[in-house]
Amino acid sequence: MAEQTLVLIKPDGLSKSLTGNVLARLSETKLEIAAARIVQVSKELAEQHYALLKDKPFFTDLIKYIMGDYHKKKVMALVYWGDDALAKVRKICGATNPEEADPVSIRGAYGRITTKGVYENVIHASTNIEEAEREIKLWFSPDEIIMELYPSKKVMVSVEKRVWV
Ligand code: IDP
Ligand code: MG
Protein backbone atom coordinates (compact mmCIF):
# COMPACT_ATOMS: atom_id res chain seq x y z
CA MET A 1 0.00 0.00 0.00
CA ALA A 2 1.31 3.46 -0.87
CA GLU A 3 1.97 5.50 2.25
CA GLN A 4 3.70 8.71 3.19
CA THR A 5 6.07 9.34 6.05
CA LEU A 6 7.80 12.35 7.57
CA VAL A 7 11.59 12.27 7.71
CA LEU A 8 13.69 14.82 9.56
CA ILE A 9 17.44 15.01 9.24
CA LYS A 10 18.14 16.34 12.73
CA PRO A 11 20.60 19.16 13.57
CA ASP A 12 23.45 16.72 14.34
CA GLY A 13 23.07 15.22 10.86
CA LEU A 14 23.29 18.64 9.20
CA SER A 15 26.17 19.83 11.44
CA LYS A 16 28.19 16.71 10.72
CA SER A 17 27.69 17.10 6.93
CA LEU A 18 25.76 13.85 6.81
CA THR A 19 22.89 15.17 4.68
CA GLY A 20 24.14 13.54 1.47
CA ASN A 21 24.94 10.24 3.19
CA VAL A 22 21.50 10.08 4.80
CA LEU A 23 19.70 10.94 1.55
CA ALA A 24 21.76 8.32 -0.31
CA ARG A 25 20.78 5.67 2.25
CA LEU A 26 17.12 6.70 1.97
CA SER A 27 17.27 6.47 -1.82
CA GLU A 28 17.91 2.71 -1.40
CA THR A 29 14.21 2.45 -0.52
CA LYS A 30 13.27 3.60 -4.08
CA LEU A 31 10.59 5.77 -2.47
CA GLU A 32 9.72 9.15 -3.94
CA ILE A 33 10.44 12.49 -2.29
CA ALA A 34 7.14 14.38 -2.23
CA ALA A 35 8.36 17.45 -0.32
CA ALA A 36 11.53 18.91 1.19
CA ARG A 37 12.46 22.04 3.10
CA ILE A 38 15.12 23.39 5.47
CA VAL A 39 13.54 24.57 8.70
CA GLN A 40 14.66 26.60 11.70
CA VAL A 41 12.66 24.86 14.39
CA SER A 42 10.75 27.07 16.81
CA LYS A 43 10.10 25.95 20.39
CA GLU A 44 6.42 25.70 19.52
CA LEU A 45 7.04 23.40 16.53
CA ALA A 46 9.49 21.27 18.55
CA GLU A 47 7.02 20.84 21.40
CA GLN A 48 4.16 20.04 19.05
CA HIS A 49 6.27 17.52 17.14
CA TYR A 50 7.27 15.69 20.34
CA ALA A 51 4.00 16.33 22.23
CA LEU A 52 3.55 12.62 23.03
CA LEU A 53 6.88 12.59 24.90
CA LYS A 54 6.26 15.64 27.09
CA ASP A 55 6.28 13.61 30.34
CA LYS A 56 9.61 11.89 29.61
CA PRO A 57 12.63 12.90 31.72
CA PHE A 58 14.62 13.68 28.54
CA PHE A 59 11.94 15.98 27.05
CA THR A 60 13.67 19.33 27.80
CA ASP A 61 16.95 18.15 26.28
CA LEU A 62 15.11 16.63 23.32
CA ILE A 63 13.48 20.00 22.55
CA LYS A 64 16.86 21.75 22.75
CA TYR A 65 18.40 19.08 20.52
CA ILE A 66 15.76 19.29 17.77
CA MET A 67 15.86 23.12 17.89
CA GLY A 68 19.61 22.92 17.24
CA ASP A 69 20.83 24.32 20.56
CA TYR A 70 23.65 21.75 20.49
CA HIS A 71 24.40 22.03 16.75
CA LYS A 72 23.37 24.20 13.82
CA LYS A 73 19.87 25.60 14.12
CA LYS A 74 18.38 23.75 11.21
CA VAL A 75 16.58 20.59 10.28
CA MET A 76 15.84 19.13 6.85
CA ALA A 77 12.24 17.98 6.62
CA LEU A 78 11.12 15.60 3.87
CA VAL A 79 8.07 13.59 2.94
CA TYR A 80 8.76 10.18 1.40
CA TRP A 81 5.98 8.45 -0.49
CA GLY A 82 5.51 4.95 -1.89
CA ASP A 83 4.80 1.32 -1.14
CA ASP A 84 5.32 0.42 2.51
CA ALA A 85 7.08 3.74 3.11
CA LEU A 86 6.73 3.73 6.91
CA ALA A 87 8.40 0.36 7.48
CA LYS A 88 11.03 0.81 4.76
CA VAL A 89 12.25 4.13 6.19
CA ARG A 90 12.14 2.95 9.83
CA LYS A 91 14.23 -0.10 8.88
CA ILE A 92 16.97 2.00 7.28
CA CYS A 93 16.91 4.39 10.28
CA GLY A 94 17.52 1.65 12.84
CA ALA A 95 16.59 1.52 16.53
CA THR A 96 15.97 4.67 18.59
CA ASN A 97 19.01 4.06 20.79
CA PRO A 98 22.00 4.54 18.45
CA GLU A 99 24.14 2.18 20.54
CA GLU A 100 21.58 -0.58 20.05
CA ALA A 101 20.82 0.19 16.41
CA ASP A 102 22.02 -2.16 13.67
CA PRO A 103 25.50 -0.81 12.78
CA VAL A 104 24.61 -0.58 9.09
CA SER A 105 21.48 1.48 9.79
CA ILE A 106 21.66 5.29 9.67
CA ARG A 107 21.42 5.63 13.46
CA GLY A 108 23.83 2.75 14.05
CA ALA A 109 26.40 4.21 11.67
CA TYR A 110 26.14 7.89 12.55
CA GLY A 111 24.36 8.29 15.90
CA ARG A 112 25.78 8.67 19.39
CA ILE A 113 24.67 9.18 22.97
CA THR A 114 26.17 12.29 24.50
CA THR A 115 27.68 12.32 28.00
CA LYS A 116 24.50 14.21 29.02
CA GLY A 117 22.44 11.25 27.81
CA VAL A 118 20.90 12.84 24.71
CA TYR A 119 20.28 10.31 21.94
CA GLU A 120 21.76 12.13 18.94
CA ASN A 121 20.37 9.72 16.39
CA VAL A 122 20.55 11.86 13.21
CA ILE A 123 17.13 11.11 11.79
CA HIS A 124 13.44 11.08 12.65
CA ALA A 125 10.88 8.93 10.86
CA SER A 126 7.17 8.57 11.60
CA THR A 127 6.14 5.29 13.24
CA ASN A 128 2.60 4.76 11.96
CA ILE A 129 0.00 6.17 9.55
CA GLU A 130 -1.70 8.38 12.15
CA GLU A 131 1.60 9.79 13.39
CA ALA A 132 2.71 10.42 9.80
CA GLU A 133 -0.45 12.42 9.02
CA ARG A 134 -0.16 14.52 12.17
CA GLU A 135 3.55 15.19 11.57
CA ILE A 136 3.34 15.91 7.83
CA LYS A 137 0.54 18.44 8.46
CA LEU A 138 2.66 20.04 11.17
CA TRP A 139 5.77 20.49 9.01
CA PHE A 140 4.23 21.17 5.57
CA SER A 141 1.36 23.12 4.09
CA PRO A 142 -0.52 21.52 1.16
CA ASP A 143 1.20 23.74 -1.42
CA GLU A 144 4.63 22.54 -0.33
CA ILE A 145 3.86 18.92 -1.20
CA ILE A 146 3.79 17.90 -4.87
CA MET A 147 0.90 15.48 -4.46
CA GLU A 148 -2.51 15.61 -2.81
CA LEU A 149 -1.75 13.40 0.21
CA TYR A 150 -4.64 14.60 2.36
CA PRO A 151 -7.79 16.54 1.53
CA SER A 152 -7.18 20.29 1.40
CA LYS A 153 -9.19 23.37 0.50
CA LYS A 154 -8.51 26.84 -0.91
CA VAL A 155 -9.21 29.84 1.28
CA MET A 156 -8.73 33.57 0.75
CA VAL A 157 -6.20 35.01 3.19
CA SER A 158 -4.50 38.34 3.56
CA VAL A 159 -1.08 37.93 5.17
CA GLU A 160 2.10 39.95 5.33
CA LYS A 161 4.70 38.18 3.20
CA ARG A 162 8.38 38.81 2.50
CA VAL A 163 9.19 39.34 -1.19
CA TRP A 164 12.40 40.13 -3.11
CA VAL A 165 13.27 43.84 -3.26
P1 IDP B 1 11.91 7.31 17.54
O1 IDP B 1 12.60 8.59 17.13
O2 IDP B 1 12.73 6.10 17.22
O3 IDP B 1 10.49 7.21 17.01
P2 IDP B 1 10.79 8.07 20.12
O4 IDP B 1 10.52 7.15 21.27
O5 IDP B 1 9.63 8.60 19.37
O6 IDP B 1 11.82 7.30 19.15
O7 IDP B 1 11.67 9.25 20.70
C1 IDP B 1 11.87 10.43 19.97
C2 IDP B 1 13.32 10.88 20.13
O8 IDP B 1 13.59 11.13 21.53
C3 IDP B 1 14.35 9.82 19.75
O9 IDP B 1 14.62 9.76 18.37
C4 IDP B 1 15.56 10.27 20.54
O10 IDP B 1 16.22 11.37 19.91
C5 IDP B 1 14.91 10.75 21.85
N1 IDP B 1 14.87 9.69 22.86
C6 IDP B 1 14.02 8.64 22.90
N2 IDP B 1 14.23 7.87 23.98
C7 IDP B 1 15.25 8.46 24.64
C8 IDP B 1 15.94 8.14 25.89
O11 IDP B 1 15.65 7.13 26.57
N3 IDP B 1 16.94 8.98 26.26
C9 IDP B 1 17.29 10.08 25.54
N4 IDP B 1 16.66 10.42 24.39
C10 IDP B 1 15.65 9.62 23.94
MG1 MG C 1 8.76 8.34 17.45
PDB file of C-alpha atoms and ligand atoms in Angstrom:
ATOM      1  CA  MET A   1       0.000   0.000   0.000  1.00  0.00           C
ATOM      2  CA  ALA A   2       1.314   3.461  -0.868  1.00  0.00           C
ATOM      3  CA  GLU A   3       1.966   5.501   2.254  1.00  0.00           C
ATOM      4  CA  GLN A   4       3.698   8.709   3.195  1.00  0.00           C
ATOM      5  CA  THR A   5       6.073   9.337   6.054  1.00  0.00           C
ATOM      6  CA  LEU A   6       7.797  12.346   7.565  1.00  0.00           C
ATOM      7  CA  VAL A   7      11.587  12.269   7.714  1.00  0.00           C
ATOM      8  CA  LEU A   8      13.693  14.822   9.561  1.00  0.00           C
ATOM      9  CA  ILE A   9      17.445  15.013   9.244  1.00  0.00           C
ATOM     10  CA  LYS A  10      18.135  16.345  12.728  1.00  0.00           C
ATOM     11  CA  PRO A  11      20.599  19.157  13.571  1.00  0.00           C
ATOM     12  CA  ASP A  12      23.453  16.716  14.343  1.00  0.00           C
ATOM     13  CA  GLY A  13      23.068  15.220  10.855  1.00  0.00           C
ATOM     14  CA  LEU A  14      23.291  18.643   9.203  1.00  0.00           C
ATOM     15  CA  SER A  15      26.169  19.829  11.443  1.00  0.00           C
ATOM     16  CA  LYS A  16      28.194  16.709  10.722  1.00  0.00           C
ATOM     17  CA  SER A  17      27.695  17.099   6.929  1.00  0.00           C
ATOM     18  CA  LEU A  18      25.761  13.850   6.807  1.00  0.00           C
ATOM     19  CA  THR A  19      22.889  15.170   4.679  1.00  0.00           C
ATOM     20  CA  GLY A  20      24.145  13.540   1.470  1.00  0.00           C
ATOM     21  CA  ASN A  21      24.937  10.241   3.192  1.00  0.00           C
ATOM     22  CA  VAL A  22      21.503  10.081   4.796  1.00  0.00           C
ATOM     23  CA  LEU A  23      19.697  10.939   1.546  1.00  0.00           C
ATOM     24  CA  ALA A  24      21.765   8.320  -0.305  1.00  0.00           C
ATOM     25  CA  ARG A  25      20.780   5.671   2.248  1.00  0.00           C
ATOM     26  CA  LEU A  26      17.119   6.696   1.971  1.00  0.00           C
ATOM     27  CA  SER A  27      17.269   6.467  -1.825  1.00  0.00           C
ATOM     28  CA  GLU A  28      17.913   2.710  -1.402  1.00  0.00           C
ATOM     29  CA  THR A  29      14.212   2.453  -0.522  1.00  0.00           C
ATOM     30  CA  LYS A  30      13.272   3.599  -4.077  1.00  0.00           C
ATOM     31  CA  LEU A  31      10.590   5.769  -2.471  1.00  0.00           C
ATOM     32  CA  GLU A  32       9.716   9.155  -3.938  1.00  0.00           C
ATOM     33  CA  ILE A  33      10.441  12.486  -2.287  1.00  0.00           C
ATOM     34  CA  ALA A  34       7.142  14.382  -2.234  1.00  0.00           C
ATOM     35  CA  ALA A  35       8.359  17.445  -0.318  1.00  0.00           C
ATOM     36  CA  ALA A  36      11.525  18.906   1.188  1.00  0.00           C
ATOM     37  CA  ARG A  37      12.465  22.036   3.097  1.00  0.00           C
ATOM     38  CA  ILE A  38      15.121  23.387   5.467  1.00  0.00           C
ATOM     39  CA  VAL A  39      13.536  24.573   8.696  1.00  0.00           C
ATOM     40  CA  GLN A  40      14.663  26.598  11.700  1.00  0.00           C
ATOM     41  CA  VAL A  41      12.657  24.856  14.386  1.00  0.00           C
ATOM     42  CA  SER A  42      10.753  27.070  16.811  1.00  0.00           C
ATOM     43  CA  LYS A  43      10.095  25.954  20.385  1.00  0.00           C
ATOM     44  CA  GLU A  44       6.421  25.703  19.520  1.00  0.00           C
ATOM     45  CA  LEU A  45       7.036  23.397  16.528  1.00  0.00           C
ATOM     46  CA  ALA A  46       9.493  21.273  18.545  1.00  0.00           C
ATOM     47  CA  GLU A  47       7.024  20.844  21.404  1.00  0.00           C
ATOM     48  CA  GLN A  48       4.159  20.038  19.045  1.00  0.00           C
ATOM     49  CA  HIS A  49       6.267  17.519  17.140  1.00  0.00           C
ATOM     50  CA  TYR A  50       7.274  15.693  20.337  1.00  0.00           C
ATOM     51  CA  ALA A  51       4.001  16.331  22.232  1.00  0.00           C
ATOM     52  CA  LEU A  52       3.554  12.623  23.029  1.00  0.00           C
ATOM     53  CA  LEU A  53       6.880  12.589  24.903  1.00  0.00           C
ATOM     54  CA  LYS A  54       6.258  15.635  27.094  1.00  0.00           C
ATOM     55  CA  ASP A  55       6.285  13.605  30.339  1.00  0.00           C
ATOM     56  CA  LYS A  56       9.612  11.891  29.613  1.00  0.00           C
ATOM     57  CA  PRO A  57      12.630  12.904  31.715  1.00  0.00           C
ATOM     58  CA  PHE A  58      14.617  13.683  28.542  1.00  0.00           C
ATOM     59  CA  PHE A  59      11.937  15.981  27.049  1.00  0.00           C
ATOM     60  CA  THR A  60      13.668  19.329  27.796  1.00  0.00           C
ATOM     61  CA  ASP A  61      16.950  18.151  26.277  1.00  0.00           C
ATOM     62  CA  LEU A  62      15.106  16.633  23.318  1.00  0.00           C
ATOM     63  CA  ILE A  63      13.478  19.998  22.552  1.00  0.00           C
ATOM     64  CA  LYS A  64      16.859  21.753  22.752  1.00  0.00           C
ATOM     65  CA  TYR A  65      18.398  19.076  20.523  1.00  0.00           C
ATOM     66  CA  ILE A  66      15.759  19.289  17.766  1.00  0.00           C
ATOM     67  CA  MET A  67      15.856  23.119  17.886  1.00  0.00           C
ATOM     68  CA  GLY A  68      19.610  22.922  17.238  1.00  0.00           C
ATOM     69  CA  ASP A  69      20.825  24.318  20.557  1.00  0.00           C
ATOM     70  CA  TYR A  70      23.646  21.749  20.491  1.00  0.00           C
ATOM     71  CA  HIS A  71      24.400  22.034  16.754  1.00  0.00           C
ATOM     72  CA  LYS A  72      23.369  24.198  13.817  1.00  0.00           C
ATOM     73  CA  LYS A  73      19.873  25.598  14.122  1.00  0.00           C
ATOM     74  CA  LYS A  74      18.375  23.750  11.208  1.00  0.00           C
ATOM     75  CA  VAL A  75      16.577  20.593  10.282  1.00  0.00           C
ATOM     76  CA  MET A  76      15.841  19.128   6.848  1.00  0.00           C
ATOM     77  CA  ALA A  77      12.241  17.975   6.616  1.00  0.00           C
ATOM     78  CA  LEU A  78      11.118  15.598   3.867  1.00  0.00           C
ATOM     79  CA  VAL A  79       8.073  13.590   2.937  1.00  0.00           C
ATOM     80  CA  TYR A  80       8.762  10.179   1.405  1.00  0.00           C
ATOM     81  CA  TRP A  81       5.983   8.453  -0.490  1.00  0.00           C
ATOM     82  CA  GLY A  82       5.509   4.954  -1.887  1.00  0.00           C
ATOM     83  CA  ASP A  83       4.797   1.315  -1.142  1.00  0.00           C
ATOM     84  CA  ASP A  84       5.315   0.417   2.506  1.00  0.00           C
ATOM     85  CA  ALA A  85       7.084   3.744   3.112  1.00  0.00           C
ATOM     86  CA  LEU A  86       6.735   3.725   6.911  1.00  0.00           C
ATOM     87  CA  ALA A  87       8.403   0.359   7.477  1.00  0.00           C
ATOM     88  CA  LYS A  88      11.034   0.814   4.760  1.00  0.00           C
ATOM     89  CA  VAL A  89      12.245   4.128   6.192  1.00  0.00           C
ATOM     90  CA  ARG A  90      12.140   2.953   9.829  1.00  0.00           C
ATOM     91  CA  LYS A  91      14.234  -0.096   8.878  1.00  0.00           C
ATOM     92  CA  ILE A  92      16.968   1.998   7.276  1.00  0.00           C
ATOM     93  CA  CYS A  93      16.910   4.389  10.283  1.00  0.00           C
ATOM     94  CA  GLY A  94      17.525   1.645  12.845  1.00  0.00           C
ATOM     95  CA  ALA A  95      16.595   1.519  16.528  1.00  0.00           C
ATOM     96  CA  THR A  96      15.972   4.670  18.586  1.00  0.00           C
ATOM     97  CA  ASN A  97      19.014   4.059  20.793  1.00  0.00           C
ATOM     98  CA  PRO A  98      22.003   4.537  18.446  1.00  0.00           C
ATOM     99  CA  GLU A  99      24.143   2.182  20.543  1.00  0.00           C
ATOM    100  CA  GLU A 100      21.583  -0.581  20.054  1.00  0.00           C
ATOM    101  CA  ALA A 101      20.818   0.185  16.406  1.00  0.00           C
ATOM    102  CA  ASP A 102      22.024  -2.161  13.670  1.00  0.00           C
ATOM    103  CA  PRO A 103      25.497  -0.813  12.782  1.00  0.00           C
ATOM    104  CA  VAL A 104      24.612  -0.576   9.092  1.00  0.00           C
ATOM    105  CA  SER A 105      21.481   1.476   9.791  1.00  0.00           C
ATOM    106  CA  ILE A 106      21.662   5.287   9.666  1.00  0.00           C
ATOM    107  CA  ARG A 107      21.417   5.630  13.457  1.00  0.00           C
ATOM    108  CA  GLY A 108      23.830   2.752  14.050  1.00  0.00           C
ATOM    109  CA  ALA A 109      26.404   4.205  11.669  1.00  0.00           C
ATOM    110  CA  TYR A 110      26.139   7.893  12.551  1.00  0.00           C
ATOM    111  CA  GLY A 111      24.356   8.288  15.902  1.00  0.00           C
ATOM    112  CA  ARG A 112      25.784   8.670  19.388  1.00  0.00           C
ATOM    113  CA  ILE A 113      24.667   9.176  22.973  1.00  0.00           C
ATOM    114  CA  THR A 114      26.166  12.292  24.503  1.00  0.00           C
ATOM    115  CA  THR A 115      27.677  12.323  28.000  1.00  0.00           C
ATOM    116  CA  LYS A 116      24.500  14.211  29.022  1.00  0.00           C
ATOM    117  CA  GLY A 117      22.438  11.249  27.815  1.00  0.00           C
ATOM    118  CA  VAL A 118      20.903  12.845  24.714  1.00  0.00           C
ATOM    119  CA  TYR A 119      20.282  10.312  21.940  1.00  0.00           C
ATOM    120  CA  GLU A 120      21.759  12.134  18.940  1.00  0.00           C
ATOM    121  CA  ASN A 121      20.369   9.725  16.391  1.00  0.00           C
ATOM    122  CA  VAL A 122      20.555  11.856  13.209  1.00  0.00           C
ATOM    123  CA  ILE A 123      17.131  11.109  11.792  1.00  0.00           C
ATOM    124  CA  HIS A 124      13.444  11.082  12.653  1.00  0.00           C
ATOM    125  CA  ALA A 125      10.879   8.926  10.864  1.00  0.00           C
ATOM    126  CA  SER A 126       7.167   8.566  11.598  1.00  0.00           C
ATOM    127  CA  THR A 127       6.143   5.286  13.243  1.00  0.00           C
ATOM    128  CA  ASN A 128       2.600   4.763  11.959  1.00  0.00           C
ATOM    129  CA  ILE A 129       0.003   6.175   9.554  1.00  0.00           C
ATOM    130  CA  GLU A 130      -1.703   8.384  12.152  1.00  0.00           C
ATOM    131  CA  GLU A 131       1.601   9.788  13.390  1.00  0.00           C
ATOM    132  CA  ALA A 132       2.709  10.423   9.801  1.00  0.00           C
ATOM    133  CA  GLU A 133      -0.451  12.416   9.019  1.00  0.00           C
ATOM    134  CA  ARG A 134      -0.160  14.523  12.170  1.00  0.00           C
ATOM    135  CA  GLU A 135       3.546  15.187  11.569  1.00  0.00           C
ATOM    136  CA  ILE A 136       3.337  15.914   7.827  1.00  0.00           C
ATOM    137  CA  LYS A 137       0.535  18.441   8.458  1.00  0.00           C
ATOM    138  CA  LEU A 138       2.663  20.035  11.169  1.00  0.00           C
ATOM    139  CA  TRP A 139       5.770  20.493   9.011  1.00  0.00           C
ATOM    140  CA  PHE A 140       4.232  21.173   5.574  1.00  0.00           C
ATOM    141  CA  SER A 141       1.362  23.119   4.094  1.00  0.00           C
ATOM    142  CA  PRO A 142      -0.524  21.519   1.162  1.00  0.00           C
ATOM    143  CA  ASP A 143       1.196  23.740  -1.425  1.00  0.00           C
ATOM    144  CA  GLU A 144       4.633  22.537  -0.330  1.00  0.00           C
ATOM    145  CA  ILE A 145       3.865  18.920  -1.202  1.00  0.00           C
ATOM    146  CA  ILE A 146       3.791  17.903  -4.867  1.00  0.00           C
ATOM    147  CA  MET A 147       0.903  15.482  -4.460  1.00  0.00           C
ATOM    148  CA  GLU A 148      -2.508  15.607  -2.811  1.00  0.00           C
ATOM    149  CA  LEU A 149      -1.746  13.400   0.208  1.00  0.00           C
ATOM    150  CA  TYR A 150      -4.643  14.598   2.363  1.00  0.00           C
ATOM    151  CA  PRO A 151      -7.790  16.541   1.535  1.00  0.00           C
ATOM    152  CA  SER A 152      -7.183  20.287   1.404  1.00  0.00           C
ATOM    153  CA  LYS A 153      -9.186  23.374   0.504  1.00  0.00           C
ATOM    154  CA  LYS A 154      -8.507  26.835  -0.913  1.00  0.00           C
ATOM    155  CA  VAL A 155      -9.213  29.838   1.279  1.00  0.00           C
ATOM    156  CA  MET A 156      -8.731  33.566   0.747  1.00  0.00           C
ATOM    157  CA  VAL A 157      -6.197  35.009   3.193  1.00  0.00           C
ATOM    158  CA  SER A 158      -4.505  38.341   3.561  1.00  0.00           C
ATOM    159  CA  VAL A 159      -1.084  37.932   5.165  1.00  0.00           C
ATOM    160  CA  GLU A 160       2.099  39.945   5.327  1.00  0.00           C
ATOM    161  CA  LYS A 161       4.696  38.182   3.198  1.00  0.00           C
ATOM    162  CA  ARG A 162       8.385  38.808   2.500  1.00  0.00           C
ATOM    163  CA  VAL A 163       9.187  39.336  -1.185  1.00  0.00           C
ATOM    164  CA  TRP A 164      12.396  40.130  -3.107  1.00  0.00           C
ATOM    165  CA  VAL A 165      13.266  43.840  -3.263  1.00  0.00           C
TER     166      VAL A 165
HETATM  167  P1  IDP B   1      11.908   7.309  17.541  1.00  0.00           P
HETATM  168  O1  IDP B   1      12.599   8.593  17.132  1.00  0.00           O
HETATM  169  O2  IDP B   1      12.730   6.100  17.219  1.00  0.00           O
HETATM  170  O3  IDP B   1      10.493   7.213  17.008  1.00  0.00           O
HETATM  171  P2  IDP B   1      10.793   8.068  20.124  1.00  0.00           P
HETATM  172  O4  IDP B   1      10.517   7.146  21.267  1.00  0.00           O
HETATM  173  O5  IDP B   1       9.626   8.604  19.372  1.00  0.00           O
HETATM  174  O6  IDP B   1      11.816   7.302  19.146  1.00  0.00           O
HETATM  175  O7  IDP B   1      11.670   9.254  20.700  1.00  0.00           O
HETATM  176  C1  IDP B   1      11.871  10.434  19.970  1.00  0.00           C
HETATM  177  C2  IDP B   1      13.318  10.876  20.135  1.00  0.00           C
HETATM  178  O8  IDP B   1      13.586  11.132  21.526  1.00  0.00           O
HETATM  179  C3  IDP B   1      14.352   9.818  19.749  1.00  0.00           C
HETATM  180  O9  IDP B   1      14.620   9.760  18.367  1.00  0.00           O
HETATM  181  C4  IDP B   1      15.562  10.269  20.538  1.00  0.00           C
HETATM  182  O10 IDP B   1      16.222  11.368  19.909  1.00  0.00           O
HETATM  183  C5  IDP B   1      14.915  10.752  21.846  1.00  0.00           C
HETATM  184  N1  IDP B   1      14.872   9.692  22.863  1.00  0.00           N
HETATM  185  C6  IDP B   1      14.020   8.638  22.903  1.00  0.00           C
HETATM  186  N2  IDP B   1      14.230   7.872  23.977  1.00  0.00           N
HETATM  187  C7  IDP B   1      15.250   8.460  24.644  1.00  0.00           C
HETATM  188  C8  IDP B   1      15.940   8.136  25.889  1.00  0.00           C
HETATM  189  O11 IDP B   1      15.652   7.127  26.572  1.00  0.00           O
HETATM  190  N3  IDP B   1      16.939   8.984  26.259  1.00  0.00           N
HETATM  191  C9  IDP B   1      17.285  10.080  25.542  1.00  0.00           C
HETATM  192  N4  IDP B   1      16.663  10.415  24.390  1.00  0.00           N
HETATM  193  C10 IDP B   1      15.654   9.624  23.939  1.00  0.00           C
HETATM  194 MG    MG B   2       8.758   8.344  17.446  1.00  0.00          MG
END
